[in-house]
mmCIF file of C-alpha atoms in Angstrom:
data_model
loop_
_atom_site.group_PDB
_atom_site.id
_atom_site.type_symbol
_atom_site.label_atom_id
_atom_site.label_comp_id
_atom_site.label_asym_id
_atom_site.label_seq_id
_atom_site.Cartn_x
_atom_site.Cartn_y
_atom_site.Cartn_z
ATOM 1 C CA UNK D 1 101.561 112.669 -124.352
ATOM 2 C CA UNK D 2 98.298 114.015 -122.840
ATOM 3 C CA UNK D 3 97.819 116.751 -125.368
ATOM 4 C CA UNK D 4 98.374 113.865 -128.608
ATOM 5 C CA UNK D 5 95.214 112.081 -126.170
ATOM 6 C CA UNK D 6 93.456 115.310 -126.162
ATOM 7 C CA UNK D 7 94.106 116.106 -129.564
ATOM 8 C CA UNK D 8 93.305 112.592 -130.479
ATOM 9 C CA UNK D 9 90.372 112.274 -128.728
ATOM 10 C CA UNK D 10 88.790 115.961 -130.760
ATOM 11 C CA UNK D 11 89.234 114.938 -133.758
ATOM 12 C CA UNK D 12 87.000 112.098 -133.210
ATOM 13 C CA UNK D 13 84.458 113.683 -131.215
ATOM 14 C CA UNK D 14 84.412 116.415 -134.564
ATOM 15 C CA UNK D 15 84.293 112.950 -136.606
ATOM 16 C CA UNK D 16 81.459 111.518 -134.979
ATOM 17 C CA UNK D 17 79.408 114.821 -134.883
ATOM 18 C CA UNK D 18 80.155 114.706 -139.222
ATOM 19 C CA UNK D 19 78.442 111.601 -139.025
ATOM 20 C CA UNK D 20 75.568 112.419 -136.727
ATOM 21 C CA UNK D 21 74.750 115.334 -138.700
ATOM 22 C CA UNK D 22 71.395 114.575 -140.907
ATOM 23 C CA UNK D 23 71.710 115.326 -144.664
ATOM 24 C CA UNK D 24 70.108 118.075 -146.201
ATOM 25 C CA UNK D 25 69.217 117.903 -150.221
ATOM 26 C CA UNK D 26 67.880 120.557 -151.571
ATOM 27 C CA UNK D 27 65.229 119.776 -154.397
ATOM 28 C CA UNK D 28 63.896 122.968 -155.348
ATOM 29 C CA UNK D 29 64.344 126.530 -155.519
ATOM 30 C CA UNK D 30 62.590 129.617 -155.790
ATOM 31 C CA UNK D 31 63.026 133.290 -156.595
ATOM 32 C CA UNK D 32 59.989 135.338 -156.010
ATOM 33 C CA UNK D 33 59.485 138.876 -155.150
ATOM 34 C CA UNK D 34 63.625 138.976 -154.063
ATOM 35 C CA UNK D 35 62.813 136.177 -151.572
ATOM 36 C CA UNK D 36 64.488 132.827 -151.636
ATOM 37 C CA UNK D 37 62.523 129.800 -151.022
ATOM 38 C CA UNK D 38 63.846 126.034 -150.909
ATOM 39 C CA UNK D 39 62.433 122.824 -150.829
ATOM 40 C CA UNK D 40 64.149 120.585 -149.073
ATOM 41 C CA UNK D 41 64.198 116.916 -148.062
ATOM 42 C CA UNK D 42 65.947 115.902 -144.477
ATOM 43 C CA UNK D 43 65.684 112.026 -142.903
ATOM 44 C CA UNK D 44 62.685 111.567 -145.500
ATOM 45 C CA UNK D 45 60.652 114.656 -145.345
ATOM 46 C CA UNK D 46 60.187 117.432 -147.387
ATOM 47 C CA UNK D 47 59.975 121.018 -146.310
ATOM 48 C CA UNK D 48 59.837 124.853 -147.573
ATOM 49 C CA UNK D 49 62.192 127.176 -145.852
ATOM 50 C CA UNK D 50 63.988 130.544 -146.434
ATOM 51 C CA UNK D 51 67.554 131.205 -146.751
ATOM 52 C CA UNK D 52 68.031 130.932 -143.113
ATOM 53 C CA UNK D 53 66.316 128.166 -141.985
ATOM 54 C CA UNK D 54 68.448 126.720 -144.567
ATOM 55 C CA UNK D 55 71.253 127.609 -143.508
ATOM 56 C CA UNK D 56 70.667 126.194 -139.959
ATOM 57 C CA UNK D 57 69.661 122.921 -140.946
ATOM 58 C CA UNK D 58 72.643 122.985 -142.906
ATOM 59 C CA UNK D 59 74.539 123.578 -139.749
ATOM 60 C CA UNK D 60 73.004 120.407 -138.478
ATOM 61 C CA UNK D 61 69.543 121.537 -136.667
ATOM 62 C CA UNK D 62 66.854 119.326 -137.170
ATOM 63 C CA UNK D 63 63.657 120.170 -138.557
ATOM 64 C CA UNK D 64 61.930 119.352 -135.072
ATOM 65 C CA UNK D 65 64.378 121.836 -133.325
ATOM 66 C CA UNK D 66 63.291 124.584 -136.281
ATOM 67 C CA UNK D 67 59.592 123.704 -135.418
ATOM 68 C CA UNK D 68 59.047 123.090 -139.296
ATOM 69 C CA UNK D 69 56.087 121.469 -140.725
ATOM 70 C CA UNK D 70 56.593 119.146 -143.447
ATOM 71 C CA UNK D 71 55.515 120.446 -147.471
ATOM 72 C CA UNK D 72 51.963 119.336 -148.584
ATOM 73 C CA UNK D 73 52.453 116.957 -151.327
ATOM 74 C CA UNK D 74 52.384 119.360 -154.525
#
């Protein structure tokens, strides 16, 4: 019975972190001297980040937590 409660109590934990997690759009892309570049909007704001940054906001880090400073209006 305790490990169904355990179990139980995971998956939602897993669930609510899902739903915490910001969303990440990406709106551009560019290839440029073999570097990848991405535009990206998160909670509003747009930004310009590499592959890796990328990837970490897509792993739910926020743009403060990055240090990233939002895109100039183009």
């Amino acid at each position: 019975m305790a490990s169904s409660v355990t179990s139980q109590n995971s998956k939602r934990a897993a669930v609510r972190r899902a739903l915490d997690r910001h969303k990440v759009y990406i709106t551009a892309q560019s290839f440029s001297a073999g570097a990848y570049k991405a535009r990206v909007l998160v909670d509003g704001e747009a930004y310009w980040v590499d592959e890796f940054r990328l990837s970490q906001l897509q792993q739910g880090l926020s743009p403060a937590e990055l240090e990233l400073t939002p895109a100039a209006d183009d």
